PDB file of C-alpha atoms and ligand atoms in Angstrom:
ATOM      1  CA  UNK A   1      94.811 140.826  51.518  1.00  0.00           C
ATOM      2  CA  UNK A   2      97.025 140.426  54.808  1.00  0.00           C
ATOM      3  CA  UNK A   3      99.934 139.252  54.006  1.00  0.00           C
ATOM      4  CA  UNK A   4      99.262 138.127  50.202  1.00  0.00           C
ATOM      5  CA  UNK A   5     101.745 139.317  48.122  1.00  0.00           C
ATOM      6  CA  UNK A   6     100.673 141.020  44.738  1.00  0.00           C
ATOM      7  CA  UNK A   7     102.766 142.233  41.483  1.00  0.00           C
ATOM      8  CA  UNK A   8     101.314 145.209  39.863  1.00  0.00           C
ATOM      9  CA  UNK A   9     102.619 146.233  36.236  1.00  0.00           C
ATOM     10  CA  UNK A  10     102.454 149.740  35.021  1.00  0.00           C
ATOM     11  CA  UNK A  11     102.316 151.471  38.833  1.00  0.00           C
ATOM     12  CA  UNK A  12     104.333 154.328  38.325  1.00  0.00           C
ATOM     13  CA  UNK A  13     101.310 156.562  38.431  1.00  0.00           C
ATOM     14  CA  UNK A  14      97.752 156.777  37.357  1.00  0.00           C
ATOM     15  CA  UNK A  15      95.166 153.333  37.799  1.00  0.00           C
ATOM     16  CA  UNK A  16      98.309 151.620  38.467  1.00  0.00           C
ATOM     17  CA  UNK A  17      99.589 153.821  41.669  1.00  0.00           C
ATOM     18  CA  UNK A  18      95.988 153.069  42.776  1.00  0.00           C
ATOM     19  CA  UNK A  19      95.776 149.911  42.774  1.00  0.00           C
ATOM     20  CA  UNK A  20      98.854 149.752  44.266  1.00  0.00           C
ATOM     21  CA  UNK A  21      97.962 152.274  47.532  1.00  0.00           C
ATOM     22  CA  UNK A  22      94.575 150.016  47.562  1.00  0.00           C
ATOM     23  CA  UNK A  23      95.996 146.906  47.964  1.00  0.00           C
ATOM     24  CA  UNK A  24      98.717 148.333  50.597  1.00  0.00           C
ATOM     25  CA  UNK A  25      95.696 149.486  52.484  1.00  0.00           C
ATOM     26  CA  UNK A  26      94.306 145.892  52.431  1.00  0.00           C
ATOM     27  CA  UNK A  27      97.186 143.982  53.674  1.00  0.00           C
ATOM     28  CA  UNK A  28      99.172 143.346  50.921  1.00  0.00           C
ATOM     29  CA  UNK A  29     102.908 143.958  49.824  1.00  0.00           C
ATOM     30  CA  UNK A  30     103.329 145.113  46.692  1.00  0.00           C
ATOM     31  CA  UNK A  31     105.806 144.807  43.902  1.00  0.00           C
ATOM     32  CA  UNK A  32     105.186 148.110  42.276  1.00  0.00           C
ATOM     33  CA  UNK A  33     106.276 147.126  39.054  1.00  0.00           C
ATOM     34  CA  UNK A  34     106.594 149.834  35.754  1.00  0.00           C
ATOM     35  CA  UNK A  35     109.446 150.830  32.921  1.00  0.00           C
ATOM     36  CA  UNK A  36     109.454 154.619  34.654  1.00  0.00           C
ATOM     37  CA  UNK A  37     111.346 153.323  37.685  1.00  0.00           C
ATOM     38  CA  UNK A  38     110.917 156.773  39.326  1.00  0.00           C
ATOM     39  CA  UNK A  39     107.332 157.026  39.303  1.00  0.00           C
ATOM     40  CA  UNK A  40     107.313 153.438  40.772  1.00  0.00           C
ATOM     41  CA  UNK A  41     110.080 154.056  42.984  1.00  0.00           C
ATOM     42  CA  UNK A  42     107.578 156.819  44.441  1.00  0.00           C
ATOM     43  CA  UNK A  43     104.354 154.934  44.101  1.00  0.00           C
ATOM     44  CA  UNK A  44     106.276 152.828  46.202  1.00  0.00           C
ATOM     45  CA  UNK A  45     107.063 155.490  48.875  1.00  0.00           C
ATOM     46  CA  UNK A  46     103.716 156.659  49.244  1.00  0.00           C
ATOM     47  CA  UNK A  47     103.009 153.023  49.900  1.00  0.00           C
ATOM     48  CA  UNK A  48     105.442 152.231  52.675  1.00  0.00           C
ATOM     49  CA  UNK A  49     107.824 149.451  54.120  1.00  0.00           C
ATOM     50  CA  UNK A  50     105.407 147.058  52.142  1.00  0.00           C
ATOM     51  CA  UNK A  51     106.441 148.331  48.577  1.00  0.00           C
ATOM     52  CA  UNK A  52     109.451 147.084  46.333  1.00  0.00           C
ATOM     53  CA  UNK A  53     109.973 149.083  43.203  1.00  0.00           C
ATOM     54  CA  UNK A  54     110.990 147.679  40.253  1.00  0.00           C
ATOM     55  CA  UNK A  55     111.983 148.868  36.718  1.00  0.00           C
ATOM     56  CA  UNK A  56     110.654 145.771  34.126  1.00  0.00           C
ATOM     57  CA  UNK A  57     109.522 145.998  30.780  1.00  0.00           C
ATOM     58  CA  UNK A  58     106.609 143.548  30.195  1.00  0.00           C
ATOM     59  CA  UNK A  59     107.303 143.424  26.513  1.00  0.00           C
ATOM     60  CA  UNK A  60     110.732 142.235  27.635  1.00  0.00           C
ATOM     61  CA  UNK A  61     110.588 138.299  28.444  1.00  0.00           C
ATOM     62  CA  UNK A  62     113.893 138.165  30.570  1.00  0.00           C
ATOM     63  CA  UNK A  63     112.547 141.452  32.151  1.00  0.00           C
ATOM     64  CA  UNK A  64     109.065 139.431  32.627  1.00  0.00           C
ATOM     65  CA  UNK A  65     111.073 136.274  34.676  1.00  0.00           C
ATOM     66  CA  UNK A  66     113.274 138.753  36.346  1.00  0.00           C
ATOM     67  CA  UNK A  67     110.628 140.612  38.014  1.00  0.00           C
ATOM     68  CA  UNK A  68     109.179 137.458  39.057  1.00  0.00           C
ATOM     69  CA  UNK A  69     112.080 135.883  40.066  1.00  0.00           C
ATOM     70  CA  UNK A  70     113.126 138.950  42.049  1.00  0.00           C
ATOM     71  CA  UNK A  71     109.664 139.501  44.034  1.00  0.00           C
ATOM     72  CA  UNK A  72     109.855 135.376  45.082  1.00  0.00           C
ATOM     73  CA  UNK A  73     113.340 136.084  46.174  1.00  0.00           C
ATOM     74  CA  UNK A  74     112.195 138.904  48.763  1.00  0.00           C
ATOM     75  CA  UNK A  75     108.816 137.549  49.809  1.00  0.00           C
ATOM     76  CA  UNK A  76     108.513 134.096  49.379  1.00  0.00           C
ATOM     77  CA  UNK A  77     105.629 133.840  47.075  1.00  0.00           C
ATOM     78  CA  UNK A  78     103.006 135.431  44.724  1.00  0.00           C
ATOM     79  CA  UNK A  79      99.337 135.605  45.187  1.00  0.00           C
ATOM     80  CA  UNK A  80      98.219 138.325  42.849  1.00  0.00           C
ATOM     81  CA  UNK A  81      99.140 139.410  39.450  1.00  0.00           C
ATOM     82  CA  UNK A  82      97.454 142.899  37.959  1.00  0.00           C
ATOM     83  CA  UNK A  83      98.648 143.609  34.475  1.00  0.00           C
ATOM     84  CA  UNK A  84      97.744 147.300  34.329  1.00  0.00           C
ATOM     85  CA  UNK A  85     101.190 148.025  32.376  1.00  0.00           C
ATOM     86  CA  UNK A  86      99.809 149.305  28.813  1.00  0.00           C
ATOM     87  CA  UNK A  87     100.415 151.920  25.858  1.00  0.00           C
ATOM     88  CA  UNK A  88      97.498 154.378  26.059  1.00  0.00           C
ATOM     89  CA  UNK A  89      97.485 158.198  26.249  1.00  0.00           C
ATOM     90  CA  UNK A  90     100.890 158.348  24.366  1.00  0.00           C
ATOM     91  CA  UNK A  91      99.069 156.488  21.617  1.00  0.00           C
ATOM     92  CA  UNK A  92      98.638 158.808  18.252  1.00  0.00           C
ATOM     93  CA  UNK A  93      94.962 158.311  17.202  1.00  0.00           C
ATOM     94  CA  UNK A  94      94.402 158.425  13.135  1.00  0.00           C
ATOM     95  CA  UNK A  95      92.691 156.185  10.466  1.00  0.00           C
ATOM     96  CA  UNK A  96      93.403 152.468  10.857  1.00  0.00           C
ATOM     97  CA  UNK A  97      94.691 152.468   7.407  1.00  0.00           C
ATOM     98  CA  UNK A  98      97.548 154.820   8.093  1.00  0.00           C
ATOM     99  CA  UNK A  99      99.297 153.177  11.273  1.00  0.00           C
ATOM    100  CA  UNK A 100     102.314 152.030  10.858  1.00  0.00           C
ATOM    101  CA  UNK A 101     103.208 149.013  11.540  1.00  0.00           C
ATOM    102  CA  UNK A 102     105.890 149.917  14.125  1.00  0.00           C
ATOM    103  CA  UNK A 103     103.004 151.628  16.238  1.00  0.00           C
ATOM    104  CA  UNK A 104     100.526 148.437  15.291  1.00  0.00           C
ATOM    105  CA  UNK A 105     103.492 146.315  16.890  1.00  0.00           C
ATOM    106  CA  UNK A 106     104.326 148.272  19.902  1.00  0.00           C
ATOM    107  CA  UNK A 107     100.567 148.615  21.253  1.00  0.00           C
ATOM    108  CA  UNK A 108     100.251 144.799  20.463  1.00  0.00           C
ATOM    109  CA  UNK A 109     103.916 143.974  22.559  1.00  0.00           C
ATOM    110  CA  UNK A 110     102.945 145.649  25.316  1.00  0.00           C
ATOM    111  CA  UNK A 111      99.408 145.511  25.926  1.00  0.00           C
ATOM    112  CA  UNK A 112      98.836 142.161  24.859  1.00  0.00           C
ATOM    113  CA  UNK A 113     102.325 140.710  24.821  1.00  0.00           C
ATOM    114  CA  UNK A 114     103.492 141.930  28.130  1.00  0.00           C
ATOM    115  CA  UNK A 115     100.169 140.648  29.744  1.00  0.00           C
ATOM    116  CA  UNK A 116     100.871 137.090  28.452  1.00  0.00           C
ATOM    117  CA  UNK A 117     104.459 137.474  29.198  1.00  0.00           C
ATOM    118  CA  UNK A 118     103.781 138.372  33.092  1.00  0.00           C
ATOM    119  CA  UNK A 119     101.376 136.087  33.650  1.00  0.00           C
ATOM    120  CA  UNK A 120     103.234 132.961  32.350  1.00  0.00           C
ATOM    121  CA  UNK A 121     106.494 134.315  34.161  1.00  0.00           C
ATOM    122  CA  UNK A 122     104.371 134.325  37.229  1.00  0.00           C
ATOM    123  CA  UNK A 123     101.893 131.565  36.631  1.00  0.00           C
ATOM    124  CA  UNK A 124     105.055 129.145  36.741  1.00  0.00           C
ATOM    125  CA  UNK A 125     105.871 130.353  40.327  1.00  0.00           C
ATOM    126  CA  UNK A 126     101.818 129.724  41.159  1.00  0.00           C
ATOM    127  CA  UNK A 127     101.662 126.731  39.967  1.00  0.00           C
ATOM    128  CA  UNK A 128     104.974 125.434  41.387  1.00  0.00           C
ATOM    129  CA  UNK A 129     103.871 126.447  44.549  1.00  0.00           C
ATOM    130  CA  UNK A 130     100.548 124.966  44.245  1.00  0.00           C
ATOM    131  CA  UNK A 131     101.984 121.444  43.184  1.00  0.00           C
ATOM    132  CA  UNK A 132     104.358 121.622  46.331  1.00  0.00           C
ATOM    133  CA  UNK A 133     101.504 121.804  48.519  1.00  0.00           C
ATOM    134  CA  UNK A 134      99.825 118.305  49.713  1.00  0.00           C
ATOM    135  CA  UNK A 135      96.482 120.148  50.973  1.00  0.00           C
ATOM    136  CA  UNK A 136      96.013 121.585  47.900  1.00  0.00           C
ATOM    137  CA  UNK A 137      92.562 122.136  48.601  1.00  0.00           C
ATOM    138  CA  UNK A 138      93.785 124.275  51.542  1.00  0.00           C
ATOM    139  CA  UNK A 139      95.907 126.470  49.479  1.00  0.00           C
ATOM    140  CA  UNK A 140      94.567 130.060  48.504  1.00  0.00           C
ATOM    141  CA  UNK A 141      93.590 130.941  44.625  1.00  0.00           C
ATOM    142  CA  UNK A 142      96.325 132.355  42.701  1.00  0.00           C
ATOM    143  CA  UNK A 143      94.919 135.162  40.825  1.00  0.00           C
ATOM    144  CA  UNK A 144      95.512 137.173  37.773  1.00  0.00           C
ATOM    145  CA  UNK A 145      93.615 140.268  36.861  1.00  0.00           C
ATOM    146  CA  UNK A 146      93.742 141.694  33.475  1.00  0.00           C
ATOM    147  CA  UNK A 147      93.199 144.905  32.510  1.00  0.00           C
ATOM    148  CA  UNK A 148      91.160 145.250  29.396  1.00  0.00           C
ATOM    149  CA  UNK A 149      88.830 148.433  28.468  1.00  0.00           C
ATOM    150  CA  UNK A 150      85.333 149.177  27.899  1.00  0.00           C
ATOM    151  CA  UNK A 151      86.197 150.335  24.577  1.00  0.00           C
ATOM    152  CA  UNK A 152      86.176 146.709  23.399  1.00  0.00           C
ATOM    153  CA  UNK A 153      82.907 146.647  23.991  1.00  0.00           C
ATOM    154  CA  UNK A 154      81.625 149.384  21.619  1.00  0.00           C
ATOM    155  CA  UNK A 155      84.514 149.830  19.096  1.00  0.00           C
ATOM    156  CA  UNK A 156      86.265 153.025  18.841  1.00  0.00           C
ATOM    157  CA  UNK A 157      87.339 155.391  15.669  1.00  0.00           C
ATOM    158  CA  UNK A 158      90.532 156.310  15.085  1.00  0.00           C
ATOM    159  CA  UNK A 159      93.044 153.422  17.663  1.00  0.00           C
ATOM    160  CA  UNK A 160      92.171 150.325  16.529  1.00  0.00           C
ATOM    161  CA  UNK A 161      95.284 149.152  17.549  1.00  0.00           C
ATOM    162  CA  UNK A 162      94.596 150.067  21.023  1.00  0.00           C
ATOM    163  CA  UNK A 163      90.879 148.450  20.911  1.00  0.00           C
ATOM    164  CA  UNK A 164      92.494 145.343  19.133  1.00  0.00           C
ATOM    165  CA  UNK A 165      94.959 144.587  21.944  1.00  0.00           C
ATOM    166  CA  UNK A 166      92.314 145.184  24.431  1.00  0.00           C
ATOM    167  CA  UNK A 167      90.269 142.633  23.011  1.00  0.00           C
ATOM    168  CA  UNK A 168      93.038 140.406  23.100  1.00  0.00           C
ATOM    169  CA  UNK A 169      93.407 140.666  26.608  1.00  0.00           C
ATOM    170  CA  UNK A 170      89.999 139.293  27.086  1.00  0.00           C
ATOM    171  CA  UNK A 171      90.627 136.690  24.755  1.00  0.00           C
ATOM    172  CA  UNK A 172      93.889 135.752  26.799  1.00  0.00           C
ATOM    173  CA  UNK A 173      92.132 136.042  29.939  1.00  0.00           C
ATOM    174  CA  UNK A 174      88.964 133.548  29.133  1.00  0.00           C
ATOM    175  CA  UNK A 175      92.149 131.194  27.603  1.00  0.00           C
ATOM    176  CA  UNK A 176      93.960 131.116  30.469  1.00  0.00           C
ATOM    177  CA  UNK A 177      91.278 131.069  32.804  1.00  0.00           C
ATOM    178  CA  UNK A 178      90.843 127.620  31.168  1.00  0.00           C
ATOM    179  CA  UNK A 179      94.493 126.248  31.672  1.00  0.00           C
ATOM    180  CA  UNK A 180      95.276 127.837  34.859  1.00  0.00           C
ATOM    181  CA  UNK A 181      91.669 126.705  36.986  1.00  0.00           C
ATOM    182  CA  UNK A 182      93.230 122.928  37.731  1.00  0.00           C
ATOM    183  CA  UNK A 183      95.930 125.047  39.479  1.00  0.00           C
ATOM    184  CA  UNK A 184      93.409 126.893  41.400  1.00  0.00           C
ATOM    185  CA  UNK A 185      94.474 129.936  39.726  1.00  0.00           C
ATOM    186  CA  UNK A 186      91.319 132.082  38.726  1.00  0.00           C
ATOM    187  CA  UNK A 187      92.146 134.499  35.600  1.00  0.00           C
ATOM    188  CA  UNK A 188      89.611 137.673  35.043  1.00  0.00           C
ATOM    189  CA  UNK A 189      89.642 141.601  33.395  1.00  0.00           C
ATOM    190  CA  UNK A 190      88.547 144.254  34.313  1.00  0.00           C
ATOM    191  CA  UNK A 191      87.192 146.784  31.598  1.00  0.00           C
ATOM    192  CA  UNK A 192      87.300 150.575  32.761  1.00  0.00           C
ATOM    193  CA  UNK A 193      85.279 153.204  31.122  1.00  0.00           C
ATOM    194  CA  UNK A 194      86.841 156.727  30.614  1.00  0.00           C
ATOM    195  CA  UNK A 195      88.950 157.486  34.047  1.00  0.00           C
ATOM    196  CA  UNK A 196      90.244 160.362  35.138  1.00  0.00           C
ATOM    197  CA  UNK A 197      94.051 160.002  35.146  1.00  0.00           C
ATOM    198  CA  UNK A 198      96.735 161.804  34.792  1.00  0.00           C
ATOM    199  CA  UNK A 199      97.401 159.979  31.724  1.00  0.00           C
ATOM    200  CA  UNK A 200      93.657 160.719  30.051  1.00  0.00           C
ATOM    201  CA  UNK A 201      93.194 164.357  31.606  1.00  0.00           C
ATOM    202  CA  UNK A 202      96.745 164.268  28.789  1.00  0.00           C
ATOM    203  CA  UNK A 203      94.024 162.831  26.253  1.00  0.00           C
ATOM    204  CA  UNK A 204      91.307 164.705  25.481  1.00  0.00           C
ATOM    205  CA  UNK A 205      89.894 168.399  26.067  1.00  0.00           C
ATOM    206  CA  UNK A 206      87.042 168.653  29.008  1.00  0.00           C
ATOM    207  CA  UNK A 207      88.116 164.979  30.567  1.00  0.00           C
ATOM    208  CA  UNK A 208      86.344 165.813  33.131  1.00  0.00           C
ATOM    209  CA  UNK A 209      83.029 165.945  31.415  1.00  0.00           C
ATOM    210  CA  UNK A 210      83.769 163.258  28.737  1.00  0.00           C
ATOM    211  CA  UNK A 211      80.856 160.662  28.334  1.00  0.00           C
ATOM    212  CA  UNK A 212      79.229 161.236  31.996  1.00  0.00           C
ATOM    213  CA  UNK A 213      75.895 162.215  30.116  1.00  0.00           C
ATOM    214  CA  UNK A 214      76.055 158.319  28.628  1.00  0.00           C
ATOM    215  CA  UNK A 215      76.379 156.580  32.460  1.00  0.00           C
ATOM    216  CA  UNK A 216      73.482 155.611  34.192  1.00  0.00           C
ATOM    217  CA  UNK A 217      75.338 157.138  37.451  1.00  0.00           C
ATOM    218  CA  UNK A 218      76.370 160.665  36.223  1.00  0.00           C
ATOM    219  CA  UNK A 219      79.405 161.534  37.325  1.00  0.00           C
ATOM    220  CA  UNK A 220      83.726 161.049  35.328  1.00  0.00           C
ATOM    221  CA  UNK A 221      85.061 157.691  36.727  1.00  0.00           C
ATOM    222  CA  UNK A 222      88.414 157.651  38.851  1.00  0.00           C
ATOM    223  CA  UNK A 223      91.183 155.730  39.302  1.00  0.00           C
ATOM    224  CA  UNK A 224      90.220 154.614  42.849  1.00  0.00           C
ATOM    225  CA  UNK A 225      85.878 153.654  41.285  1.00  0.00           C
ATOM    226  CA  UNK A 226      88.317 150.721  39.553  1.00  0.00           C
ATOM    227  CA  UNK A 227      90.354 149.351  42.993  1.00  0.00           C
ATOM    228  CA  UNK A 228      87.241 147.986  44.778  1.00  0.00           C
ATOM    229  CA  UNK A 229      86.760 145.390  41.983  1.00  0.00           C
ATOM    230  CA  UNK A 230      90.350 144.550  41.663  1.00  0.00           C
ATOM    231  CA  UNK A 231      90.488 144.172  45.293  1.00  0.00           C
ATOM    232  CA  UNK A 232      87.505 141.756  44.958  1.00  0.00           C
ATOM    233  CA  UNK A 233      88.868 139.650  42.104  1.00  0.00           C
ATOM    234  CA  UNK A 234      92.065 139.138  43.877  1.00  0.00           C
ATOM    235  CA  UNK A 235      90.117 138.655  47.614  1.00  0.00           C
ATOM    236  CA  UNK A 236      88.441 134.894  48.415  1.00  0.00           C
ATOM    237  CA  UNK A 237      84.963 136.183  47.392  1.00  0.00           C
ATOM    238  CA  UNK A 238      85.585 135.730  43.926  1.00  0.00           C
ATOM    239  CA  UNK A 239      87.516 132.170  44.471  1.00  0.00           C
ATOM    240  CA  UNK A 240      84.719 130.486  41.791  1.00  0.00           C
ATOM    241  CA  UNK A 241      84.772 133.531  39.412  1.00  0.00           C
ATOM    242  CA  UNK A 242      87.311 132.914  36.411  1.00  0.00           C
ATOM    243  CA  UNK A 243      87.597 133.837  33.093  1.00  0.00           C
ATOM    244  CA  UNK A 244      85.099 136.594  33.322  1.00  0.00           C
ATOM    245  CA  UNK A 245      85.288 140.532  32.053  1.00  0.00           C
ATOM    246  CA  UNK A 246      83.650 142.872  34.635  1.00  0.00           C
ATOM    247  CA  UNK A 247      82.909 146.663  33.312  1.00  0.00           C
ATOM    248  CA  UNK A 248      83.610 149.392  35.160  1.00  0.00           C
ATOM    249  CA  UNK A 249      81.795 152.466  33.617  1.00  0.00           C
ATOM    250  CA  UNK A 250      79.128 153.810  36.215  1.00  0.00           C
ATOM    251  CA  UNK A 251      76.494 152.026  33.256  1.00  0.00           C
ATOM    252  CA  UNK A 252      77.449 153.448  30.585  1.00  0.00           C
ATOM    253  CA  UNK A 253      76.943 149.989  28.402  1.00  0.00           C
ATOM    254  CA  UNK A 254      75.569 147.278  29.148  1.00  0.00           C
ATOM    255  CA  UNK A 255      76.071 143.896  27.121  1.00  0.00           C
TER     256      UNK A 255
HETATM  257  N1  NAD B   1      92.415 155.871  32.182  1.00  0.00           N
HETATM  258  C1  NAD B   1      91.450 155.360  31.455  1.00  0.00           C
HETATM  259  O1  NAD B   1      90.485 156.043  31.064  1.00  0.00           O
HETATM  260  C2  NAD B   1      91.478 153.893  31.099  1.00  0.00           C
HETATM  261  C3  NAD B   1      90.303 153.304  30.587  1.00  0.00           C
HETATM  262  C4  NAD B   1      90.328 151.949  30.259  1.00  0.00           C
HETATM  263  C5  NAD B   1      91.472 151.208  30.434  1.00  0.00           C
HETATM  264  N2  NAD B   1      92.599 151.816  30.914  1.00  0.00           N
HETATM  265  C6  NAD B   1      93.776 150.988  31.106  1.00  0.00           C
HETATM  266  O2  NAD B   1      94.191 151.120  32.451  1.00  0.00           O
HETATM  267  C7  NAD B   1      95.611 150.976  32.554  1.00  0.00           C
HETATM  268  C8  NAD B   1      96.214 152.176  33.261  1.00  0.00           C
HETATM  269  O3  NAD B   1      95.841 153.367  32.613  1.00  0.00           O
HETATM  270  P1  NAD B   1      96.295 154.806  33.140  1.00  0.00           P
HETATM  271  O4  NAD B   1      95.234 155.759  32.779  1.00  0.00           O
HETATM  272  O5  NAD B   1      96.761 154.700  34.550  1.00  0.00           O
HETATM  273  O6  NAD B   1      97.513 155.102  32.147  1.00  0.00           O
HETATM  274  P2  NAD B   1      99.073 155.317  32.395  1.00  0.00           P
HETATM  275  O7  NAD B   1      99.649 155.638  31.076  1.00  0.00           O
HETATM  276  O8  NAD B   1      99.282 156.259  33.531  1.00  0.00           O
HETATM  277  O9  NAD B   1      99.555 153.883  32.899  1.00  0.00           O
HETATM  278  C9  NAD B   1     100.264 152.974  32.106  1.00  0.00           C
HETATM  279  C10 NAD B   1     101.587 152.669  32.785  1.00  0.00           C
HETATM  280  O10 NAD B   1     102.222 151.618  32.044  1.00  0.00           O
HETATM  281  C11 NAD B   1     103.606 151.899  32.006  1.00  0.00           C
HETATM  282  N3  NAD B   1     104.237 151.218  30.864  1.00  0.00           N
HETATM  283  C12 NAD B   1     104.154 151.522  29.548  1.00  0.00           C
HETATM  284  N4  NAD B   1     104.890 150.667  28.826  1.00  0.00           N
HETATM  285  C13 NAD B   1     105.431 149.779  29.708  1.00  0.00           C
HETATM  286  C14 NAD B   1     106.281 148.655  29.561  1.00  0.00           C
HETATM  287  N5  NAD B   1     106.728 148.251  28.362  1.00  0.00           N
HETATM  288  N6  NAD B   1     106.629 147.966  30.681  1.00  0.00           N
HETATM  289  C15 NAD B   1     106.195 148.369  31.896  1.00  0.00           C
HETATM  290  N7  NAD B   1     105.405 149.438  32.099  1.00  0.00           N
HETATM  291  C16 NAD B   1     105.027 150.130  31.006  1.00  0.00           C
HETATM  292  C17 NAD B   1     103.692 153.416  31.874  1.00  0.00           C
HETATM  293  O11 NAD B   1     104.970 153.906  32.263  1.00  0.00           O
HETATM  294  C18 NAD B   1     102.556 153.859  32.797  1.00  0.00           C
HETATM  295  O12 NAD B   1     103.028 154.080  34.115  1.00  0.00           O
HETATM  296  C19 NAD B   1      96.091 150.766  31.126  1.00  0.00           C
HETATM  297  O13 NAD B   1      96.135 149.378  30.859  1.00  0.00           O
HETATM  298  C20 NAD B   1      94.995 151.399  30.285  1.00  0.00           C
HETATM  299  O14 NAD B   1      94.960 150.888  28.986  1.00  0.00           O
HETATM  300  C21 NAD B   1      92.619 153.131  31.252  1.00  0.00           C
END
């Protein structure tokens, strides 16, 4: 990661803040990017001279292009995207058939929205960057890096609008994949199990316990079980994998 430069949504704390410490640790500078400016602005102390913090909303389009705008105007370029920024813990869970459709529409705006949103406020700065090059062939793969949930796989009771947006986001990611790969731009999710953050030790009773009898390796996930495979999609080992969805749940399913 030395000297890419990577954009990380939703890094004011929890998976975010880790990816965001994980990458710093590999090279990177990173735009640690969230609507809670303080928690990013101290994500982005614990990170160092390599961190800019900045307050966007990824449901916001101008805040989308600003962000981008802002991060090409301080380092030149972008190599990595991670949109981590999503509506989760806070979420109410109840009966499909009694959301509202104010709550339907804010999970869908910023989980799904705000990943499209980043990654075509970004993707236009990849690709620009990519057509300005004459060795293309030399030039490193943009990448993006969704982050879905392992929830899609199995369904869940009781948030469908969180499981629907979640899906989304892999159905975004296999779309884009498509578009973006003539641009050398490789688009994949990631799909955590149950990890211990802040945000889910919020969520339910005994977090700590939750599902670890279902893995095939018996112990909770945490945040930093998730970095190693965000590092890898956004590293030059995975330059020919696009478009996929890689679960992160110590086995708990397996499709
Ligand atoms: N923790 C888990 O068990 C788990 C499992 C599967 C997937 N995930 C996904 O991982 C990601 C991180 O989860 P987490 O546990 O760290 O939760 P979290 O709530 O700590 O992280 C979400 C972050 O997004 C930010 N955010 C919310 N709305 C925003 C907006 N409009 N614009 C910008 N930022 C906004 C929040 O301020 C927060 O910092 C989320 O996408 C979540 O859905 C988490």
């Amino acid at each position: 990661m030395k000297e890419k430069v990577v954009i990380i949504t939703g890094a004011a704390g929890g998976l975010g803040r880790a990816f965001a410490l994980g990458f710093a640790s590999a090279g990177a500078k990173v735009a640690v990017c969230d609507l809670n400016l303080a928690g990013a602005e101290e994500t982005a102390a614990m990170v160092g001279e390599d961190a800019l913090a900045l307050k966007v909303d990824v449901a916001d389009e101008a805040s989308t292009e600003q962000m981008a705008r802002t991060v090409i105007e301080k380092w030149g370029r972008i190599d990595v995207l991670v949109n981590n920024a999503a509506i989760y813990a806070t979420i109410q869970r109840k009966p499909f058939y009694e959301i509202t459709v104010a709550e339907w529409d804010l999970v869908m705006n910023v989980n799904l929205k705000g990943a499209w949103l980043c990654t075509k406020a970004v993707a236009k700065h990849m690709i620009q960057e990519r057509r300005a090059s004459t060795a293309n062939s030399e030039m490193s793969t943009g990448k993006i890096i969704n982050i879905s949930s392992a929830t899609v796989m199995s369904g869940s009771p009781m948030w469908s609008h969180y499981v629907a947006s979640k899906g989304g986001v892999i159905g975004l990611t296999r779309s884009m994949a498509k578009e973006l790969g003539e641009f050398n731009i490789t688009v994949n999710a990631i799909a955590p199990g149950f990890t211990l953050t802040d945000a889910s030790l919020n969520l339910i009773e005994n977090a700590q316990k939750y599902g670890v009898e279902r893995g095939a390796i018996k112990r909770s996930s945490t945040a930093e079980d998730i970095v190693g495979t965000a590092l890898y999609l956004a590293s030059s080992a995975s330059d020919f994998v696009t478009g996929q969805t890689i679960v992160v749940d110590g086995g708990k399913q397996f499709l």
